[in-house]
């Protein structure tokens, strides 16, 4: 946390940069107010990187466009209906929004857009006091109508007005509270927490697309653990992602198993650690984190209490994969993300057969083939899934996976296994067998692929011989 003087100096330096000073001068010359608002001001006090330049003004969207066109080389009015205009000024992307006073009617899933009359009113309608900060330009006057600076210093997250009114205006703010507790490490004000629990059902008024976006932002934070716990404790996940609170399985006095809910959060923490340490990702990887969060959601449906105090979860990988696909579709995740996450969940137990006995080269090839382009993510998820406190067992599993990865690397070097294909392509198969395109060609292709996986590269001559033998024996 920066001192107020240091933060103001940093904001002054930001105001002197070409994009900010150009906007300040242009709006002042047009007789309109302009203020840097929200995240950039907050992050100046928290000594965090300032990545987004967000402004607010009394100018209407049409007036904003008129002002920014002469000083920008591109403009976007996709947010015009919500009062927001985007532009590229001096090489920087900026967003300028007309003072707002949005509210929901409690019935529809979209806000009623109402333009506000003053900067102070606009700030008081924002989500949290720490975001209800602004720097008037060009005069560099700090505006803090909700005492957000005090809350920044205290590490408290609360709404600028009554939380019941604030969450009534936009119920998604309840999920945003969870994200900010994770991102900023702040604690939630008691009145705000109570209101979240009481109003959790109103999250159903928010579109799945907005919920998806907010959940994704939380999962991409450095440590989403605390935010996820808040979503469970408040009851929001019961409405948004009920498969997670369902992991808090009751423990029968005669049957014992690990706490699946806490195990899941630990797996997520460890997956994020592996994701960062192994590298290879362009920023936080949403697919890895979704797969870690959802990998065991098939357990409640498959739990079976066995004799002798044993608890089984047979096929929870397959059941969980189907449940994840259904839930992610409902939340409007894109098809590629859904396919990748469901595949990872389906495969996340495959390795544990390796730890119980050495695999043949054929089994290793199949592991790679089935993982496809998700192999690195599968490595991360499988390693993260080891949460046992038994050091000997953890070491054994770790060494076994080290061995598997080494064998994958060696086979890949020998065979270019990442692109495993039969030794003959479809055209060659048709020429050899004298058939036209159809199911028979597909059957032959799959047969040769199995031969390739079992025995490695065959060469064209041997592959042809095996194909002809297989073809001749099909009728037997």
CSV table of C-alpha atoms in Angstrom, one decimal:
chain,number,residue,atom,x,y,z
A,1,UNK,CA,0.0,0.0,0.0
A,2,UNK,CA,1.4,3.3,-1.1
A,3,UNK,CA,1.2,6.5,1.0
A,4,UNK,CA,-1.4,9.0,-0.2
A,5,UNK,CA,1.3,11.4,-1.3
A,6,UNK,CA,3.2,8.7,-3.2
A,7,UNK,CA,0.0,7.6,-4.9
A,8,UNK,CA,-0.9,11.1,-5.9
A,9,UNK,CA,2.6,11.6,-7.4
A,10,UNK,CA,2.1,8.4,-9.4
A,11,UNK,CA,-1.3,9.6,-10.6
A,12,UNK,CA,0.2,12.9,-11.5
A,13,UNK,CA,2.9,11.2,-13.6
A,14,UNK,CA,0.1,9.1,-15.3
A,15,UNK,CA,-1.9,12.3,-16.0
A,16,UNK,CA,1.2,13.7,-17.8
A,17,UNK,CA,1.4,10.8,-20.3
A,18,UNK,CA,0.4,11.6,-23.9
A,19,UNK,CA,-2.9,9.7,-24.0
A,20,UNK,CA,-4.2,11.0,-20.7
A,21,UNK,CA,-3.1,14.6,-21.2
A,22,UNK,CA,-4.5,14.6,-24.7
A,23,UNK,CA,-7.9,13.5,-23.5
A,24,UNK,CA,-7.9,15.9,-20.6
A,25,UNK,CA,-7.1,18.9,-22.8
A,26,UNK,CA,-9.7,17.8,-25.5
A,27,UNK,CA,-12.6,17.4,-23.0
A,28,UNK,CA,-11.7,20.6,-21.2
A,29,UNK,CA,-11.6,22.5,-24.5
A,30,UNK,CA,-15.1,21.1,-25.4
A,31,UNK,CA,-16.4,22.3,-22.0
A,32,UNK,CA,-16.9,18.8,-20.5
A,33,UNK,CA,-15.7,17.1,-17.3
A,34,UNK,CA,-13.3,14.2,-17.4
A,35,UNK,CA,-12.0,11.9,-14.7
A,36,UNK,CA,-9.7,8.9,-14.5
A,37,UNK,CA,-11.8,6.4,-12.5
A,38,UNK,CA,-11.9,3.1,-10.7
A,39,UNK,CA,-9.1,0.5,-11.1
A,40,UNK,CA,-6.3,2.8,-12.3
A,41,UNK,CA,-6.8,5.1,-9.3
A,42,UNK,CA,-7.1,2.2,-6.9
A,43,UNK,CA,-4.1,0.4,-8.2
A,44,UNK,CA,-2.0,3.6,-7.8
A,45,UNK,CA,-2.6,3.4,-4.1
A,46,UNK,CA,-2.0,-0.4,-4.0
A,47,UNK,CA,1.3,-0.1,-5.9
A,48,UNK,CA,-0.1,-2.4,-8.6
A,49,UNK,CA,0.5,-2.2,-12.3
A,50,UNK,CA,-1.9,0.1,-14.1
A,51,UNK,CA,-3.0,-1.7,-17.2
A,52,UNK,CA,-6.4,-0.2,-18.1
A,53,UNK,CA,-7.2,3.5,-18.6
A,54,UNK,CA,-10.9,4.0,-17.7
A,55,UNK,CA,-12.5,7.5,-17.8
A,56,UNK,CA,-15.9,8.9,-17.0
A,57,UNK,CA,-17.5,12.2,-18.2
A,58,UNK,CA,-20.6,14.2,-18.3
A,59,UNK,CA,-20.5,14.1,-22.1
A,60,UNK,CA,-23.0,11.8,-23.9
A,61,UNK,CA,-21.7,9.0,-26.1
A,62,UNK,CA,-22.2,11.1,-29.3
A,63,UNK,CA,-20.3,13.9,-27.7
A,64,UNK,CA,-17.5,11.6,-26.6
A,65,UNK,CA,-17.1,10.4,-30.2
A,66,UNK,CA,-17.0,13.9,-31.5
A,67,UNK,CA,-14.3,14.9,-29.0
A,68,UNK,CA,-12.0,11.8,-29.4
A,69,UNK,CA,-12.1,11.4,-33.2
A,70,UNK,CA,-9.6,14.3,-33.8
A,71,UNK,CA,-7.1,12.9,-31.3
A,72,UNK,CA,-7.4,9.1,-31.9
A,73,UNK,CA,-6.6,6.8,-34.8
A,74,UNK,CA,-9.4,4.4,-34.0
A,75,UNK,CA,-12.8,4.4,-32.2
A,76,UNK,CA,-15.2,1.7,-31.1
A,77,UNK,CA,-18.8,2.4,-30.2
A,78,UNK,CA,-19.8,-1.2,-29.4
A,79,UNK,CA,-20.6,-0.1,-25.9
A,80,UNK,CA,-22.5,2.9,-26.9
A,81,UNK,CA,-25.9,1.5,-25.6
A,82,UNK,CA,-24.2,1.4,-22.2
A,83,UNK,CA,-22.6,4.8,-22.5
A,84,UNK,CA,-19.1,3.6,-23.3
A,85,UNK,CA,-16.9,4.6,-26.2
A,86,UNK,CA,-13.5,3.0,-26.8
A,87,UNK,CA,-10.6,4.7,-28.6
A,88,UNK,CA,-6.9,4.4,-29.3
A,89,UNK,CA,-5.2,7.6,-28.2
A,90,UNK,CA,-1.4,8.0,-28.6
A,91,UNK,CA,-1.1,4.2,-28.9
A,92,UNK,CA,-3.1,3.4,-25.8
A,93,UNK,CA,-6.5,1.8,-25.6
A,94,UNK,CA,-8.9,3.8,-23.5
A,95,UNK,CA,-12.6,3.6,-22.5
A,96,UNK,CA,-14.7,6.7,-21.7
A,97,UNK,CA,-18.1,6.2,-20.2
A,98,UNK,CA,-20.9,8.8,-19.6
A,99,UNK,CA,-21.8,9.2,-15.9
A,100,UNK,CA,-24.1,6.2,-15.1
A,101,UNK,CA,-26.9,5.4,-12.7
A,102,UNK,CA,-27.8,1.9,-13.8
A,103,UNK,CA,-30.3,-0.3,-12.0
A,104,UNK,CA,-32.0,-3.6,-12.4
A,105,UNK,CA,-35.8,-4.1,-12.2
A,106,UNK,CA,-35.3,-7.5,-10.5
A,107,UNK,CA,-37.0,-9.3,-13.4
A,108,UNK,CA,-34.8,-9.0,-16.5
A,109,UNK,CA,-31.2,-10.0,-16.9
A,110,UNK,CA,-29.9,-6.7,-18.3
A,111,UNK,CA,-29.6,-3.3,-16.5
A,112,UNK,CA,-31.6,-0.3,-17.4
A,113,UNK,CA,-29.1,2.2,-18.6
A,114,UNK,CA,-29.7,5.6,-17.0
A,115,UNK,CA,-27.1,8.4,-17.4
A,116,UNK,CA,-26.1,10.2,-14.2
A,117,UNK,CA,-25.8,13.9,-13.5
A,118,UNK,CA,-22.5,14.2,-11.6
A,119,UNK,CA,-19.2,12.4,-10.9
A,120,UNK,CA,-20.0,11.9,-7.2
A,121,UNK,CA,-23.3,10.3,-8.0
A,122,UNK,CA,-21.6,8.0,-10.6
A,123,UNK,CA,-19.0,6.9,-8.0
A,124,UNK,CA,-21.6,6.1,-5.4
A,125,UNK,CA,-23.4,3.8,-7.8
A,126,UNK,CA,-20.2,1.7,-8.4
A,127,UNK,CA,-19.6,-1.7,-6.9
A,128,UNK,CA,-17.2,-1.1,-4.0
A,129,UNK,CA,-15.7,1.9,-2.2
A,130,UNK,CA,-12.2,1.0,-3.3
A,131,UNK,CA,-13.3,1.3,-6.9
A,132,UNK,CA,-15.4,4.5,-6.2
A,133,UNK,CA,-12.3,6.7,-6.6
A,134,UNK,CA,-11.6,9.3,-9.3
A,135,UNK,CA,-9.0,11.8,-10.3
A,136,UNK,CA,-10.5,14.9,-12.0
A,137,UNK,CA,-8.6,16.0,-15.0
A,138,UNK,CA,-6.8,18.2,-15.8
A,139,UNK,CA,-6.9,19.6,-12.3
A,140,UNK,CA,-5.7,16.4,-10.6
A,141,UNK,CA,-8.3,16.6,-7.9
A,142,UNK,CA,-8.9,13.3,-6.0
A,143,UNK,CA,-12.6,12.5,-5.5
A,144,UNK,CA,-13.5,10.0,-2.8
A,145,UNK,CA,-17.2,10.4,-1.8
A,146,UNK,CA,-17.4,6.9,-0.1
A,147,UNK,CA,-14.1,7.0,1.9
A,148,UNK,CA,-12.5,4.4,-0.3
A,149,UNK,CA,-9.0,5.5,0.7
A,150,UNK,CA,-9.8,4.5,4.3
A,151,UNK,CA,-11.0,1.1,3.1
A,152,UNK,CA,-7.9,0.6,1.0
A,153,UNK,CA,-5.8,1.3,4.0
A,154,UNK,CA,-7.8,-1.1,6.2
A,155,UNK,CA,-8.0,-3.8,3.5
A,156,UNK,CA,-11.8,-3.8,3.6
A,157,UNK,CA,-14.3,-4.5,0.8
A,158,UNK,CA,-17.7,-2.9,1.2
A,159,UNK,CA,-20.3,-1.2,-1.0
A,160,UNK,CA,-20.5,2.7,-1.3
A,161,UNK,CA,-24.2,2.6,-0.4
A,162,UNK,CA,-26.4,0.0,1.3
A,163,UNK,CA,-25.3,-3.5,0.0
A,164,UNK,CA,-28.9,-4.4,-0.4
A,165,UNK,CA,-29.4,-1.5,-2.8
A,166,UNK,CA,-26.1,-2.0,-4.5
A,167,UNK,CA,-26.6,-5.7,-5.1
A,168,UNK,CA,-30.2,-5.0,-6.1
A,169,UNK,CA,-28.8,-2.6,-8.8
A,170,UNK,CA,-26.5,-5.3,-10.1
A,171,UNK,CA,-26.5,-8.8,-8.5
A,172,UNK,CA,-23.3,-9.7,-10.3
A,173,UNK,CA,-21.5,-7.4,-7.8
A,174,UNK,CA,-21.8,-10.3,-5.3
A,175,UNK,CA,-19.6,-12.5,-7.6
A,176,UNK,CA,-17.3,-9.5,-8.1
A,177,UNK,CA,-16.9,-9.3,-4.3
A,178,UNK,CA,-15.5,-12.8,-4.4
A,179,UNK,CA,-13.1,-11.9,-7.1
A,180,UNK,CA,-11.8,-8.8,-5.4
A,181,UNK,CA,-11.2,-10.7,-2.1
A,182,UNK,CA,-9.0,-13.0,-4.1
A,183,UNK,CA,-7.2,-10.4,-6.2
A,184,UNK,CA,-6.7,-7.8,-3.5
A,185,UNK,CA,-6.5,-10.0,-0.4
A,186,UNK,CA,-9.1,-7.8,1.3
A,187,UNK,CA,-11.7,-9.0,3.8
A,188,UNK,CA,-15.4,-8.6,3.2
A,189,UNK,CA,-17.3,-6.1,5.3
A,190,UNK,CA,-19.8,-8.0,7.6
A,191,UNK,CA,-22.9,-6.1,6.4
A,192,UNK,CA,-21.8,-6.8,2.8
A,193,UNK,CA,-21.3,-10.5,3.6
A,194,UNK,CA,-24.7,-10.8,5.2
A,195,UNK,CA,-26.4,-9.1,2.3
A,196,UNK,CA,-24.7,-11.5,-0.2
A,197,UNK,CA,-26.1,-14.5,1.6
A,198,UNK,CA,-29.5,-13.0,1.9
A,199,UNK,CA,-29.7,-12.0,-1.7
A,200,UNK,CA,-27.8,-14.9,-3.3
A,201,UNK,CA,-30.9,-16.0,-5.2
A,202,UNK,CA,-31.0,-12.8,-7.2
A,203,UNK,CA,-27.9,-13.9,-9.1
A,204,UNK,CA,-30.4,-15.9,-11.2
A,205,UNK,CA,-31.4,-12.5,-12.7
A,206,UNK,CA,-28.0,-12.2,-14.3
A,207,UNK,CA,-27.3,-13.7,-17.8
A,208,UNK,CA,-25.1,-16.8,-18.0
A,209,UNK,CA,-22.6,-14.9,-20.2
A,210,UNK,CA,-21.9,-12.3,-17.5
A,211,UNK,CA,-21.6,-14.9,-14.8
A,212,UNK,CA,-19.2,-16.9,-17.0
A,213,UNK,CA,-17.1,-13.8,-17.5
A,214,UNK,CA,-16.9,-13.0,-13.8
A,215,UNK,CA,-16.1,-16.6,-12.9
A,216,UNK,CA,-13.4,-16.7,-15.5
A,217,UNK,CA,-11.8,-13.5,-14.1
A,218,UNK,CA,-11.8,-15.0,-10.6
A,219,UNK,CA,-10.2,-18.2,-11.8
A,220,UNK,CA,-7.5,-16.3,-13.6
A,221,UNK,CA,-6.5,-14.4,-10.5
A,222,UNK,CA,-3.2,-15.4,-8.8
A,223,UNK,CA,-5.0,-17.2,-5.9
A,224,UNK,CA,-8.7,-17.8,-6.4
A,225,UNK,CA,-9.1,-20.1,-3.4
A,226,UNK,CA,-10.5,-17.5,-1.0
A,227,UNK,CA,-12.9,-16.1,-3.6
A,228,UNK,CA,-14.2,-19.6,-4.4
A,229,UNK,CA,-14.8,-20.3,-0.7
A,230,UNK,CA,-16.8,-17.1,-0.4
A,231,UNK,CA,-19.0,-18.1,-3.3
A,232,UNK,CA,-19.7,-21.5,-1.6
A,233,UNK,CA,-20.3,-20.0,1.8
A,234,UNK,CA,-22.6,-17.2,0.5
A,235,UNK,CA,-24.8,-19.7,-1.4
A,236,UNK,CA,-24.0,-18.1,-4.7
A,237,UNK,CA,-22.4,-21.3,-6.1
A,238,UNK,CA,-25.6,-23.2,-5.2
A,239,UNK,CA,-27.2,-21.1,-7.9
A,240,UNK,CA,-24.3,-20.8,-10.3
A,241,UNK,CA,-22.1,-23.9,-10.0
A,242,UNK,CA,-23.9,-26.3,-7.6
A,243,UNK,CA,-21.5,-29.1,-8.3
A,244,UNK,CA,-18.9,-27.4,-6.1
A,245,UNK,CA,-20.8,-27.1,-2.8
A,246,UNK,CA,-22.1,-30.7,-3.5
A,247,UNK,CA,-18.5,-31.8,-3.0
A,248,UNK,CA,-18.9,-31.2,0.8
A,249,UNK,CA,-19.9,-34.8,1.3
A,250,UNK,CA,-21.2,-36.0,4.6
A,251,UNK,CA,-18.9,-38.5,6.3
A,252,UNK,CA,-20.5,-41.7,7.6
A,253,UNK,CA,-19.1,-42.6,11.0
A,254,UNK,CA,-18.2,-46.0,9.7
A,255,UNK,CA,-16.7,-44.9,6.4
A,256,UNK,CA,-13.9,-42.5,5.9
A,257,UNK,CA,-12.5,-40.6,2.9
A,258,UNK,CA,-10.7,-37.4,2.3
A,259,UNK,CA,-12.7,-34.1,2.2
A,260,UNK,CA,-13.4,-33.9,-1.5
A,261,UNK,CA,-14.2,-30.1,-1.3
A,262,UNK,CA,-11.0,-29.2,0.4
A,263,UNK,CA,-9.1,-31.6,-1.8
A,264,UNK,CA,-10.5,-29.8,-4.9
A,265,UNK,CA,-9.3,-26.4,-3.6
A,266,UNK,CA,-5.9,-27.9,-2.9
A,267,UNK,CA,-5.7,-29.4,-6.4
A,268,UNK,CA,-6.5,-26.0,-7.8
A,269,UNK,CA,-3.8,-24.3,-5.8
A,270,UNK,CA,-1.3,-26.9,-6.8
A,271,UNK,CA,-2.3,-26.8,-10.5
A,272,UNK,CA,-1.7,-23.0,-10.5
A,273,UNK,CA,1.7,-23.6,-9.0
A,274,UNK,CA,2.6,-26.2,-11.7
A,275,UNK,CA,1.2,-23.9,-14.4
A,276,UNK,CA,3.5,-21.1,-13.3
A,277,UNK,CA,6.6,-23.3,-12.6
A,278,UNK,CA,6.4,-25.3,-15.9
A,279,UNK,CA,5.7,-22.3,-18.1
A,280,UNK,CA,4.5,-22.5,-21.6
A,281,UNK,CA,1.3,-20.6,-21.1
A,282,UNK,CA,0.5,-17.1,-22.2
A,283,UNK,CA,-0.8,-15.9,-18.8
A,284,UNK,CA,-3.2,-17.7,-16.4
A,285,UNK,CA,-4.6,-20.8,-18.1
A,286,UNK,CA,-8.4,-21.0,-17.7
A,287,UNK,CA,-8.6,-24.5,-19.0
A,288,UNK,CA,-6.2,-25.9,-16.4
A,289,UNK,CA,-8.0,-24.1,-13.6
A,290,UNK,CA,-11.5,-25.1,-14.7
A,291,UNK,CA,-10.4,-28.8,-15.0
A,292,UNK,CA,-8.8,-28.7,-11.5
A,293,UNK,CA,-11.9,-27.1,-10.0
A,294,UNK,CA,-14.3,-29.6,-11.7
A,295,UNK,CA,-12.2,-32.8,-11.8
A,296,UNK,CA,-14.0,-34.5,-9.0
A,297,UNK,CA,-17.6,-33.3,-9.5
A,298,UNK,CA,-18.6,-36.9,-10.5
A,299,UNK,CA,-17.8,-38.2,-7.0
A,300,UNK,CA,-21.1,-37.3,-5.2
A,301,UNK,CA,-23.1,-39.2,-7.9
A,302,UNK,CA,-20.8,-42.2,-7.8
A,303,UNK,CA,-20.0,-42.5,-4.0
A,304,UNK,CA,-20.7,-46.0,-2.7
A,305,UNK,CA,-20.1,-47.1,0.9
A,306,UNK,CA,-18.4,-50.5,0.8
A,307,UNK,CA,-18.0,-53.1,3.5
A,308,UNK,CA,-15.1,-52.5,5.9
A,309,UNK,CA,-15.3,-48.8,5.9
A,310,UNK,CA,-14.2,-48.4,2.3
A,311,UNK,CA,-15.7,-45.7,0.1
A,312,UNK,CA,-15.6,-46.0,-3.7
A,313,UNK,CA,-16.2,-43.5,-6.5
A,314,UNK,CA,-16.1,-45.9,-9.5
A,315,UNK,CA,-16.2,-44.1,-12.9
A,316,UNK,CA,-16.4,-40.6,-11.3
A,317,UNK,CA,-14.0,-39.5,-14.1
A,318,UNK,CA,-16.5,-40.4,-16.8
A,319,UNK,CA,-19.5,-39.1,-14.9
A,320,UNK,CA,-17.6,-35.9,-14.0
A,321,UNK,CA,-16.7,-35.3,-17.6
A,322,UNK,CA,-20.3,-35.4,-18.7
A,323,UNK,CA,-21.4,-33.2,-15.8
A,324,UNK,CA,-18.7,-30.6,-16.5
A,325,UNK,CA,-19.7,-30.5,-20.2
A,326,UNK,CA,-23.3,-29.9,-19.3
A,327,UNK,CA,-22.5,-27.2,-16.7
A,328,UNK,CA,-20.0,-25.3,-18.8
A,329,UNK,CA,-22.5,-25.3,-21.7
A,330,UNK,CA,-25.1,-23.8,-19.4
A,331,UNK,CA,-22.6,-21.1,-18.4
A,332,UNK,CA,-22.0,-20.3,-22.0
A,333,UNK,CA,-18.3,-21.2,-22.1
A,334,UNK,CA,-17.0,-21.6,-25.7
A,335,UNK,CA,-16.9,-25.0,-27.3
A,336,UNK,CA,-13.1,-25.4,-27.3
A,337,UNK,CA,-12.9,-24.8,-23.6
A,338,UNK,CA,-15.7,-27.2,-22.9
A,339,UNK,CA,-14.1,-29.9,-25.0
A,340,UNK,CA,-10.7,-29.5,-23.4
A,341,UNK,CA,-11.9,-29.4,-19.8
A,342,UNK,CA,-14.2,-32.4,-20.3
A,343,UNK,CA,-11.4,-34.4,-21.9
A,344,UNK,CA,-9.0,-33.6,-19.0
A,345,UNK,CA,-11.5,-34.7,-16.4
A,346,UNK,CA,-12.2,-37.9,-18.3
A,347,UNK,CA,-8.4,-38.7,-18.4
A,348,UNK,CA,-7.3,-37.4,-15.0
A,349,UNK,CA,-7.2,-40.9,-13.4
A,350,UNK,CA,-5.5,-42.7,-16.3
A,351,UNK,CA,-2.0,-42.2,-14.9
A,352,UNK,CA,-2.7,-44.0,-11.6
A,353,UNK,CA,-2.6,-47.3,-13.5
A,354,UNK,CA,0.9,-46.4,-14.6
A,355,UNK,CA,2.0,-46.0,-10.9
A,356,UNK,CA,0.8,-49.5,-10.2
A,357,UNK,CA,2.9,-51.2,-12.9
A,358,UNK,CA,5.1,-50.4,-15.8
A,359,UNK,CA,3.2,-49.5,-19.0
A,360,UNK,CA,4.3,-50.9,-22.4
A,361,UNK,CA,5.4,-48.5,-25.1
A,362,UNK,CA,2.0,-49.1,-26.7
A,363,UNK,CA,0.2,-47.9,-23.5
A,364,UNK,CA,2.4,-44.8,-23.4
A,365,UNK,CA,1.6,-44.0,-27.0
A,366,UNK,CA,-2.2,-44.3,-26.3
A,367,UNK,CA,-1.9,-42.0,-23.3
A,368,UNK,CA,-0.3,-39.4,-25.6
A,369,UNK,CA,-2.8,-40.0,-28.4
A,370,UNK,CA,-5.8,-39.7,-26.1
A,371,UNK,CA,-4.6,-36.5,-24.5
A,372,UNK,CA,-3.9,-35.0,-27.9
A,373,UNK,CA,-3.2,-31.3,-27.6
A,374,UNK,CA,-4.1,-31.3,-23.9
A,375,UNK,CA,-1.1,-33.4,-22.9
A,376,UNK,CA,0.8,-30.6,-21.0
A,377,UNK,CA,-2.4,-29.7,-19.2
A,378,UNK,CA,-3.0,-33.3,-18.3
A,379,UNK,CA,0.5,-33.5,-16.9
A,380,UNK,CA,-0.3,-30.5,-14.6
A,381,UNK,CA,-3.7,-31.8,-13.5
A,382,UNK,CA,-2.5,-35.3,-12.8
A,383,UNK,CA,0.5,-34.0,-10.7
A,384,UNK,CA,-1.8,-31.5,-8.9
A,385,UNK,CA,-4.3,-34.3,-8.0
A,386,UNK,CA,-1.7,-35.8,-5.6
A,387,UNK,CA,-2.6,-34.3,-2.2
A,388,UNK,CA,-1.8,-37.1,0.1
A,389,UNK,CA,0.0,-36.2,3.3
A,390,UNK,CA,1.9,-39.5,3.2
A,391,UNK,CA,5.3,-38.4,2.0
A,392,UNK,CA,6.4,-41.8,0.9
A,393,UNK,CA,3.2,-42.2,-1.3
A,394,UNK,CA,3.6,-38.7,-2.7
A,395,UNK,CA,7.2,-39.3,-3.6
A,396,UNK,CA,6.3,-42.6,-5.2
A,397,UNK,CA,3.7,-41.0,-7.4
A,398,UNK,CA,5.9,-38.1,-8.2
A,399,UNK,CA,8.8,-40.3,-9.3
A,400,UNK,CA,6.4,-42.5,-11.4
A,401,UNK,CA,5.1,-39.4,-13.2
A,402,UNK,CA,8.6,-38.2,-13.8
A,403,UNK,CA,9.4,-41.6,-15.4
A,404,UNK,CA,6.3,-41.4,-17.6
A,405,UNK,CA,7.1,-37.9,-18.8
A,406,UNK,CA,10.7,-39.1,-19.6
A,407,UNK,CA,9.4,-42.1,-21.5
A,408,UNK,CA,7.0,-39.8,-23.5
A,409,UNK,CA,10.0,-37.5,-24.3
A,410,UNK,CA,12.1,-40.5,-25.4
A,411,UNK,CA,9.4,-42.0,-27.6
A,412,UNK,CA,8.6,-38.6,-29.1
A,413,UNK,CA,12.3,-38.1,-30.1
A,414,UNK,CA,12.3,-41.6,-31.6
A,415,UNK,CA,9.0,-41.4,-33.4
A,416,UNK,CA,7.7,-37.9,-33.5
A,417,UNK,CA,4.9,-39.2,-31.4
A,418,UNK,CA,3.1,-35.9,-31.1
A,419,UNK,CA,1.8,-36.5,-34.6
A,420,UNK,CA,1.2,-40.3,-34.6
A,421,UNK,CA,-0.5,-41.5,-37.8
A,422,UNK,CA,-0.7,-44.8,-39.6
A,423,UNK,CA,2.1,-45.6,-42.0
A,424,UNK,CA,-0.4,-45.4,-44.9
A,425,UNK,CA,-2.8,-42.6,-45.6
A,426,UNK,CA,-6.4,-42.9,-47.0
A,427,UNK,CA,-5.3,-42.6,-50.6
A,428,UNK,CA,-2.8,-45.4,-50.3
A,429,UNK,CA,-5.3,-47.6,-48.5
A,430,UNK,CA,-7.8,-47.2,-51.2
A,431,UNK,CA,-5.2,-48.0,-53.9
A,432,UNK,CA,-3.9,-51.1,-52.1
A,433,UNK,CA,-7.4,-52.5,-51.4
A,434,UNK,CA,-9.0,-51.3,-54.6
A,435,UNK,CA,-11.9,-49.7,-52.7
A,436,UNK,CA,-13.7,-46.3,-52.9
A,437,UNK,CA,-14.1,-43.8,-50.1
A,438,UNK,CA,-16.4,-45.2,-47.3
A,439,UNK,CA,-16.6,-47.0,-44.0
A,440,UNK,CA,-14.1,-49.7,-45.1
A,441,UNK,CA,-11.4,-47.1,-45.5
A,442,UNK,CA,-12.0,-45.7,-42.0
A,443,UNK,CA,-11.9,-49.3,-40.6
A,444,UNK,CA,-8.6,-49.9,-42.3
A,445,UNK,CA,-7.2,-46.6,-41.2
A,446,UNK,CA,-8.1,-47.3,-37.5
A,447,UNK,CA,-6.6,-50.8,-37.8
A,448,UNK,CA,-3.3,-49.4,-39.1
A,449,UNK,CA,-3.3,-46.8,-36.3
A,450,UNK,CA,-3.6,-49.5,-33.7
A,451,UNK,CA,-0.7,-51.4,-35.3
A,452,UNK,CA,1.3,-48.2,-35.2
A,453,UNK,CA,0.5,-47.5,-31.6
A,454,UNK,CA,1.3,-51.1,-30.6
A,455,UNK,CA,4.6,-51.5,-32.5
A,456,UNK,CA,5.8,-48.1,-33.5
A,457,UNK,CA,6.7,-47.1,-37.1
A,458,UNK,CA,6.2,-50.0,-39.4
A,459,UNK,CA,7.3,-48.6,-42.8
A,460,UNK,CA,5.2,-48.7,-45.9
A,461,UNK,CA,6.1,-52.2,-47.0
A,462,UNK,CA,5.3,-53.9,-43.6
A,463,UNK,CA,2.2,-51.7,-43.2
A,464,UNK,CA,1.0,-52.8,-46.6
A,465,UNK,CA,1.6,-56.5,-45.8
A,466,UNK,CA,-0.4,-56.2,-42.5
A,467,UNK,CA,-3.2,-54.4,-44.2
A,468,UNK,CA,-3.5,-57.1,-46.9
A,469,UNK,CA,-3.6,-59.8,-44.3
A,470,UNK,CA,-6.2,-58.0,-42.2
A,471,UNK,CA,-8.3,-57.4,-45.3
A,472,UNK,CA,-8.1,-61.0,-46.4
A,473,UNK,CA,-9.2,-62.2,-43.0
A,474,UNK,CA,-12.1,-59.9,-42.5
A,475,UNK,CA,-14.6,-62.4,-43.6
A,476,UNK,CA,-13.3,-65.2,-41.4
